[in-house]
Amino acid sequence: MSDTVSILSEFFLVTFKVLWAFVQSGLKWFVRQKEKSVAGQVCLVTGAGRGLGRLFAKEFARRRAVLVLWDINSESNEETAEMVRRIYRDTPSPTTGEDGPHLQVYTYQCDVGKRECVYASAERVRREVGPVDLLVNSAGVVSGHHLLDCPDELIERTLMVNCHAHFWTTKAFLPDMLEANHGHIITVASSLGLFSTAGVEDYCASKFGAVGFHESLSHELKAAEKDGIKMTLVCPFLVDAGMFRGCKIRNEIASFLPPLQPEYCVQQAMQAILTDQPMICTPRSMYMVTFMKAILPFEAIVCMYRLLGAEKCIYPFLARHKEAMNNNEAKSGV
């Protein structure tokens, strides 16, 4: 009898907590949350040499974080570093309103798809900078080929950079976060890690893997009662940047769901990160798409994809990529 009462009381308590979580989540849609300060904290950004990684670096620089930039391309990484230095010079200290101490930006050439390179670079960061407070896993690649046309090496590369690298960077920097019970891990995934489309099997697989890794790690930290370590999963819709430029859905609907501008995507993500939001889908309609995928039969999803023109939305990008490769081969005399 006592066991039954205990289970019932626990059930009602859990029900209340679930309802309260819904209330809190709903309030966040209407009440702007106070953003935390990251001034002086060490923020490491992978893939910082271009795209979203560069934009994340600039946003954290504006908030006076100490930037550690990783990229496989040292030249583009240094370009980002110079942008960060200019922001440091032009952004006053949030406490005094005057030019603050001259923060330093650290750059490292690192191929995050290679485990040994990640661990070696991480050791240098710990020795030269110190423990990392914020880890932004934003490095990403796309092969740009249909499955049967894609070389095995490119498939492996996509999985290594977009998924496996999250394991290596987290294993490198999480121990210090656990010891201090302080830190924040940001996984820059994609809406294609929540639902898929045709033509990007390797990319979808890598992003689904990154989402699964992030969610499992979030549960592990909760189980360990390490509430000082925050996790944020970033899942934007197609971003109008070099990686997927040219992708589009049905013309009649495209105006209601256009590709995202990179700056808008990162601004929305920053708001989520600085308010310790566990997940951010941009635009918000992506939440509904994910929910519908979970409850609708597969054939119903196919019908919806065809209505939206989402079934082959990646094909224009793949065609452009193939044409560019053919032109490069022609110029090289191949």
CSV table of C-alpha atoms in Angstrom, one decimal, residues 18-312:
chain,number,residue,atom,x,y,z
A,18,VAL,CA,5.8,18.7,-16.7
A,19,LEU,CA,3.0,21.3,-16.7
A,20,TRP,CA,5.2,23.9,-15.0
A,21,ALA,CA,7.8,23.2,-17.7
A,22,PHE,CA,5.2,24.0,-20.4
A,23,VAL,CA,4.3,27.2,-18.6
A,24,GLN,CA,7.9,28.3,-18.3
A,25,SER,CA,8.5,27.5,-22.0
A,26,GLY,CA,5.4,29.4,-23.0
A,27,LEU,CA,6.4,32.5,-21.0
A,28,LYS,CA,9.7,32.6,-22.9
A,29,TRP,CA,7.8,33.3,-26.1
A,30,PHE,CA,6.3,36.5,-24.6
A,31,VAL,CA,8.8,37.6,-21.9
A,32,ARG,CA,12.3,38.4,-22.9
A,33,GLN,CA,14.8,36.6,-20.7
A,34,LYS,CA,17.8,38.3,-19.1
A,35,GLU,CA,21.0,37.5,-21.0
A,36,LYS,CA,24.0,36.2,-19.0
A,37,SER,CA,27.4,37.9,-19.2
A,38,VAL,CA,30.2,36.0,-20.9
A,39,ALA,CA,32.7,38.8,-20.5
A,40,GLY,CA,36.2,37.5,-19.8
A,41,GLN,CA,35.2,33.9,-20.4
A,42,VAL,CA,37.1,31.7,-22.8
A,43,CYS,CA,35.0,30.8,-25.9
A,44,LEU,CA,36.3,28.3,-28.4
A,45,VAL,CA,34.7,28.3,-31.9
A,46,THR,CA,35.4,25.6,-34.4
A,47,GLY,CA,35.0,26.4,-38.1
A,48,ALA,CA,35.7,30.1,-37.2
A,49,GLY,CA,37.3,30.9,-40.6
A,50,ARG,CA,34.0,31.4,-42.4
A,51,GLY,CA,30.2,31.2,-42.4
A,52,LEU,CA,28.3,30.8,-39.1
A,53,GLY,CA,31.5,30.1,-37.1
A,54,ARG,CA,32.9,33.6,-38.1
A,55,LEU,CA,29.6,35.2,-37.1
A,56,PHE,CA,29.5,33.4,-33.8
A,57,ALA,CA,33.1,34.6,-33.1
A,58,LYS,CA,32.1,38.2,-33.8
A,59,GLU,CA,29.0,38.1,-31.6
A,60,PHE,CA,31.0,36.7,-28.7
A,61,ALA,CA,33.7,39.3,-29.2
A,62,ARG,CA,31.0,42.0,-28.9
A,63,ARG,CA,30.2,40.6,-25.5
A,64,ARG,CA,33.9,40.7,-24.5
A,65,ALA,CA,34.6,37.0,-24.4
A,66,VAL,CA,38.2,35.7,-24.9
A,67,LEU,CA,38.1,34.1,-28.3
A,68,VAL,CA,39.9,30.9,-29.3
A,69,LEU,CA,39.4,30.3,-33.1
A,70,TRP,CA,39.9,26.9,-34.7
A,71,ASP,CA,39.8,26.4,-38.5
A,72,ILE,CA,41.5,24.2,-41.0
A,73,ASN,CA,42.3,27.3,-43.1
A,74,SER,CA,44.8,29.4,-41.2
A,75,GLU,CA,44.5,32.4,-43.6
A,76,SER,CA,40.7,32.8,-43.3
A,77,ASN,CA,41.0,32.1,-39.5
A,78,GLU,CA,43.4,35.0,-39.2
A,79,GLU,CA,40.9,37.2,-41.1
A,80,THR,CA,38.3,36.4,-38.5
A,81,ALA,CA,40.8,37.1,-35.8
A,82,GLU,CA,41.5,40.6,-37.2
A,83,MET,CA,37.7,41.2,-37.3
A,84,VAL,CA,37.6,40.2,-33.6
A,85,ARG,CA,40.5,42.5,-32.7
A,86,ARG,CA,38.7,45.4,-34.3
A,87,ILE,CA,35.5,44.6,-32.3
A,88,TYR,CA,37.6,44.5,-29.2
A,89,ARG,CA,39.0,47.9,-29.9
A,90,ASP,CA,35.6,49.4,-30.8
A,91,THR,CA,33.5,47.8,-28.0
A,92,PRO,CA,33.7,49.5,-24.6
A,93,SER,CA,33.8,47.5,-21.4
A,94,PRO,CA,30.3,46.6,-20.2
A,95,THR,CA,31.3,47.6,-16.6
A,96,THR,CA,33.1,50.9,-17.0
A,97,GLY,CA,31.7,52.1,-20.4
A,98,GLU,CA,35.3,52.8,-21.4
A,99,ASP,CA,37.8,50.9,-23.5
A,100,GLY,CA,38.3,47.8,-21.5
A,101,PRO,CA,41.5,45.7,-21.1
A,102,HIS,CA,42.9,44.6,-24.4
A,103,LEU,CA,41.5,41.2,-24.8
A,104,GLN,CA,43.6,38.7,-26.9
A,105,VAL,CA,42.3,36.4,-29.6
A,106,TYR,CA,44.0,33.1,-30.1
A,107,THR,CA,44.1,31.2,-33.4
A,108,TYR,CA,44.9,27.6,-34.1
A,109,GLN,CA,45.0,25.7,-37.4
A,110,CYS,CA,43.0,22.5,-36.6
A,111,ASP,CA,41.3,19.9,-38.7
A,112,VAL,CA,38.5,18.8,-36.4
A,113,GLY,CA,37.9,15.8,-38.5
A,114,LYS,CA,41.2,14.3,-37.2
A,115,ARG,CA,41.1,13.1,-33.6
A,116,GLU,CA,44.8,13.5,-33.0
A,117,CYS,CA,44.8,17.1,-34.3
A,118,VAL,CA,41.9,18.0,-32.0
A,119,TYR,CA,43.6,16.6,-28.9
A,120,ALA,CA,46.9,18.2,-29.7
A,121,SER,CA,45.3,21.6,-30.3
A,122,ALA,CA,43.2,21.2,-27.2
A,123,GLU,CA,46.4,20.6,-25.1
A,124,ARG,CA,47.9,23.8,-26.6
A,125,VAL,CA,44.8,25.8,-25.7
A,126,ARG,CA,44.8,24.5,-22.1
A,127,ARG,CA,48.5,25.4,-21.8
A,128,GLU,CA,48.4,28.8,-23.5
A,129,VAL,CA,44.9,30.1,-22.7
A,130,GLY,CA,43.4,28.0,-19.9
A,131,PRO,CA,40.2,26.1,-19.4
A,132,VAL,CA,37.4,26.7,-22.0
A,133,ASP,CA,34.1,28.0,-20.7
A,134,LEU,CA,32.1,28.0,-23.9
A,135,LEU,CA,32.6,25.5,-26.7
A,136,VAL,CA,30.9,26.3,-30.0
A,137,ASN,CA,30.9,23.3,-32.3
A,138,SER,CA,30.1,25.0,-35.6
A,139,ALA,CA,32.5,23.5,-38.1
A,140,GLY,CA,30.7,21.8,-40.9
A,141,VAL,CA,31.0,20.5,-44.5
A,142,VAL,CA,28.8,19.2,-47.2
A,143,SER,CA,29.9,16.9,-50.0
A,144,GLY,CA,27.4,18.2,-52.6
A,145,HIS,CA,26.9,14.9,-54.4
A,146,HIS,CA,24.1,12.4,-54.8
A,147,LEU,CA,24.8,9.3,-52.8
A,148,LEU,CA,25.8,7.1,-55.8
A,149,ASP,CA,28.0,9.8,-57.2
A,150,CYS,CA,29.7,10.6,-53.9
A,151,PRO,CA,33.2,9.3,-53.3
A,152,ASP,CA,33.5,7.2,-50.1
A,153,GLU,CA,36.2,9.6,-48.9
A,154,LEU,CA,33.8,12.6,-49.0
A,155,ILE,CA,31.1,10.6,-47.1
A,156,GLU,CA,33.6,9.8,-44.4
A,157,ARG,CA,34.8,13.4,-44.3
A,158,THR,CA,31.3,14.7,-43.8
A,159,LEU,CA,30.6,12.3,-40.9
A,160,MET,CA,34.0,13.1,-39.3
A,161,VAL,CA,33.7,16.9,-39.4
A,162,ASN,CA,29.9,17.2,-38.8
A,163,CYS,CA,29.5,14.5,-36.1
A,164,HIS,CA,32.7,12.8,-34.9
A,165,ALA,CA,34.4,16.1,-34.2
A,166,HIS,CA,31.8,16.8,-31.5
A,167,PHE,CA,33.0,13.8,-29.6
A,168,TRP,CA,36.6,14.8,-29.8
A,169,THR,CA,36.2,18.4,-28.8
A,170,THR,CA,33.8,17.5,-26.0
A,171,LYS,CA,36.1,14.9,-24.6
A,172,ALA,CA,39.0,17.4,-24.7
A,173,PHE,CA,37.2,20.2,-22.8
A,174,LEU,CA,34.4,18.7,-20.8
A,175,PRO,CA,36.6,17.4,-17.9
A,176,ASP,CA,37.6,21.0,-16.9
A,177,MET,CA,33.9,22.0,-17.1
A,178,LEU,CA,32.9,19.0,-14.9
A,179,GLU,CA,35.5,19.9,-12.3
A,180,ALA,CA,34.3,23.5,-12.0
A,181,ASN,CA,30.6,22.6,-12.7
A,182,HIS,CA,30.6,25.5,-15.1
A,183,GLY,CA,30.5,25.7,-18.9
A,184,HIS,CA,28.4,25.8,-22.0
A,185,ILE,CA,28.5,23.5,-25.0
A,186,ILE,CA,26.8,24.7,-28.2
A,187,THR,CA,26.0,22.2,-30.9
A,188,VAL,CA,25.4,23.9,-34.3
A,189,ALA,CA,23.4,21.2,-36.1
A,190,SER,CA,20.7,21.8,-38.7
A,191,SER,CA,17.0,21.3,-39.3
A,192,LEU,CA,18.2,18.4,-41.5
A,193,GLY,CA,19.3,16.8,-38.2
A,194,LEU,CA,15.6,16.6,-37.2
A,195,PHE,CA,14.0,15.7,-40.5
A,196,SER,CA,15.5,14.8,-43.8
A,197,THR,CA,15.2,15.4,-47.6
A,198,ALA,CA,16.6,13.8,-50.7
A,199,GLY,CA,20.1,14.1,-52.0
A,200,VAL,CA,22.0,14.8,-48.8
A,201,GLU,CA,22.1,11.4,-47.2
A,202,ASP,CA,25.6,11.8,-45.7
A,203,TYR,CA,24.9,15.3,-44.4
A,204,CYS,CA,21.6,14.3,-42.8
A,205,ALA,CA,23.2,11.3,-41.2
A,206,SER,CA,26.0,13.5,-39.8
A,207,LYS,CA,23.5,16.1,-38.4
A,208,PHE,CA,21.2,13.4,-37.0
A,209,GLY,CA,24.3,12.0,-35.2
A,210,ALA,CA,25.2,15.4,-33.8
A,211,VAL,CA,21.7,15.9,-32.5
A,212,GLY,CA,21.7,12.5,-30.9
A,213,PHE,CA,25.1,13.1,-29.3
A,214,HIS,CA,24.0,16.4,-28.0
A,215,GLU,CA,20.8,15.1,-26.5
A,216,SER,CA,22.5,12.1,-24.9
A,217,LEU,CA,25.2,14.3,-23.4
A,218,SER,CA,22.5,16.6,-22.0
A,219,HIS,CA,20.9,13.7,-20.2
A,220,GLU,CA,24.2,12.5,-18.9
A,221,LEU,CA,25.0,15.9,-17.4
A,222,LYS,CA,21.5,16.0,-15.8
A,223,ALA,CA,22.0,12.5,-14.4
A,224,ALA,CA,25.3,13.6,-12.9
A,225,GLU,CA,23.6,16.7,-11.4
A,226,LYS,CA,26.0,19.0,-13.2
A,227,ASP,CA,23.5,21.9,-13.5
A,228,GLY,CA,26.3,24.4,-13.9
A,229,ILE,CA,27.1,23.1,-17.4
A,230,LYS,CA,24.6,24.3,-20.0
A,231,MET,CA,23.8,22.8,-23.4
A,232,THR,CA,22.2,24.5,-26.4
A,233,LEU,CA,21.3,22.8,-29.6
A,234,VAL,CA,21.0,25.1,-32.7
A,235,CYS,CA,18.9,23.8,-35.6
A,236,PRO,CA,18.4,26.4,-38.3
A,237,PHE,CA,16.5,25.9,-41.5
A,238,LEU,CA,18.5,26.2,-44.8
A,239,VAL,CA,20.9,29.1,-44.4
A,240,ASP,CA,21.6,31.3,-47.5
A,241,ALA,CA,25.3,30.9,-47.3
A,242,GLY,CA,28.0,29.1,-49.4
A,243,MET,CA,27.2,25.7,-48.1
A,244,PHE,CA,23.7,25.4,-49.4
A,245,ARG,CA,23.3,28.5,-51.7
A,246,GLY,CA,20.7,27.9,-54.4
A,247,CYS,CA,18.4,25.6,-52.4
A,248,LYS,CA,14.8,26.5,-52.6
A,249,ILE,CA,11.3,25.2,-52.0
A,250,ARG,CA,8.2,25.7,-54.2
A,251,ASN,CA,8.1,29.3,-55.6
A,252,GLU,CA,4.6,30.0,-54.4
A,253,ILE,CA,5.6,29.1,-50.8
A,254,ALA,CA,9.2,30.3,-50.8
A,255,SER,CA,8.2,33.8,-49.7
A,256,PHE,CA,6.7,32.3,-46.5
A,257,LEU,CA,9.7,30.1,-45.8
A,258,PRO,CA,12.8,31.7,-47.4
A,259,PRO,CA,16.4,30.6,-46.7
A,260,LEU,CA,17.7,32.2,-43.6
A,261,GLN,CA,20.2,35.1,-43.6
A,262,PRO,CA,23.3,33.9,-41.7
A,263,GLU,CA,23.3,37.0,-39.5
A,264,TYR,CA,19.7,36.5,-38.4
A,265,CYS,CA,20.4,32.8,-37.7
A,266,VAL,CA,23.3,33.6,-35.4
A,267,GLN,CA,21.5,36.4,-33.6
A,268,GLN,CA,18.6,34.1,-32.8
A,269,ALA,CA,21.1,31.4,-31.6
A,270,MET,CA,23.0,33.9,-29.5
A,271,GLN,CA,19.8,34.9,-27.7
A,272,ALA,CA,19.1,31.2,-26.9
A,273,ILE,CA,22.7,30.7,-25.8
A,274,LEU,CA,22.8,33.7,-23.5
A,275,THR,CA,19.5,32.7,-21.8
A,276,ASP,CA,20.6,29.1,-21.4
A,277,GLN,CA,17.8,27.8,-23.8
A,278,PRO,CA,18.3,24.1,-24.4
A,279,MET,CA,17.3,24.2,-28.1
A,280,ILE,CA,16.6,26.8,-30.8
A,281,CYS,CA,14.9,26.1,-34.1
A,282,THR,CA,14.9,28.9,-36.6
A,283,PRO,CA,12.4,29.8,-37.8
A,284,ARG,CA,9.9,28.6,-35.2
A,285,SER,CA,7.8,26.8,-37.8
A,286,MET,CA,10.6,24.1,-37.7
A,287,TYR,CA,9.2,23.0,-34.3
A,288,MET,CA,5.9,22.3,-36.0
A,289,VAL,CA,7.5,20.4,-38.9
A,290,THR,CA,9.4,18.2,-36.4
A,291,PHE,CA,6.3,17.5,-34.4
A,292,MET,CA,4.3,16.6,-37.5
A,293,LYS,CA,7.1,14.2,-38.7
A,294,ALA,CA,6.8,12.4,-35.3
A,295,ILE,CA,3.0,11.8,-35.6
A,296,LEU,CA,2.3,11.5,-39.4
A,297,PRO,CA,2.6,8.3,-41.5
A,298,PHE,CA,5.6,8.4,-43.9
A,299,GLU,CA,3.3,8.6,-47.0
A,300,ALA,CA,1.6,11.6,-45.5
A,301,ILE,CA,5.0,13.3,-45.0
A,302,VAL,CA,5.9,12.5,-48.6
A,303,CYS,CA,2.7,14.2,-49.7
A,304,MET,CA,3.5,17.3,-47.6
A,305,TYR,CA,7.1,17.4,-49.0
A,306,ARG,CA,5.8,17.4,-52.6
A,307,LEU,CA,3.3,20.1,-51.8
A,308,LEU,CA,6.0,22.3,-50.3
A,309,GLY,CA,8.6,21.4,-53.0
A,310,ALA,CA,10.8,20.2,-50.2
A,311,GLU,CA,11.4,16.8,-51.7
A,312,LYS,CA,13.9,18.1,-54.2
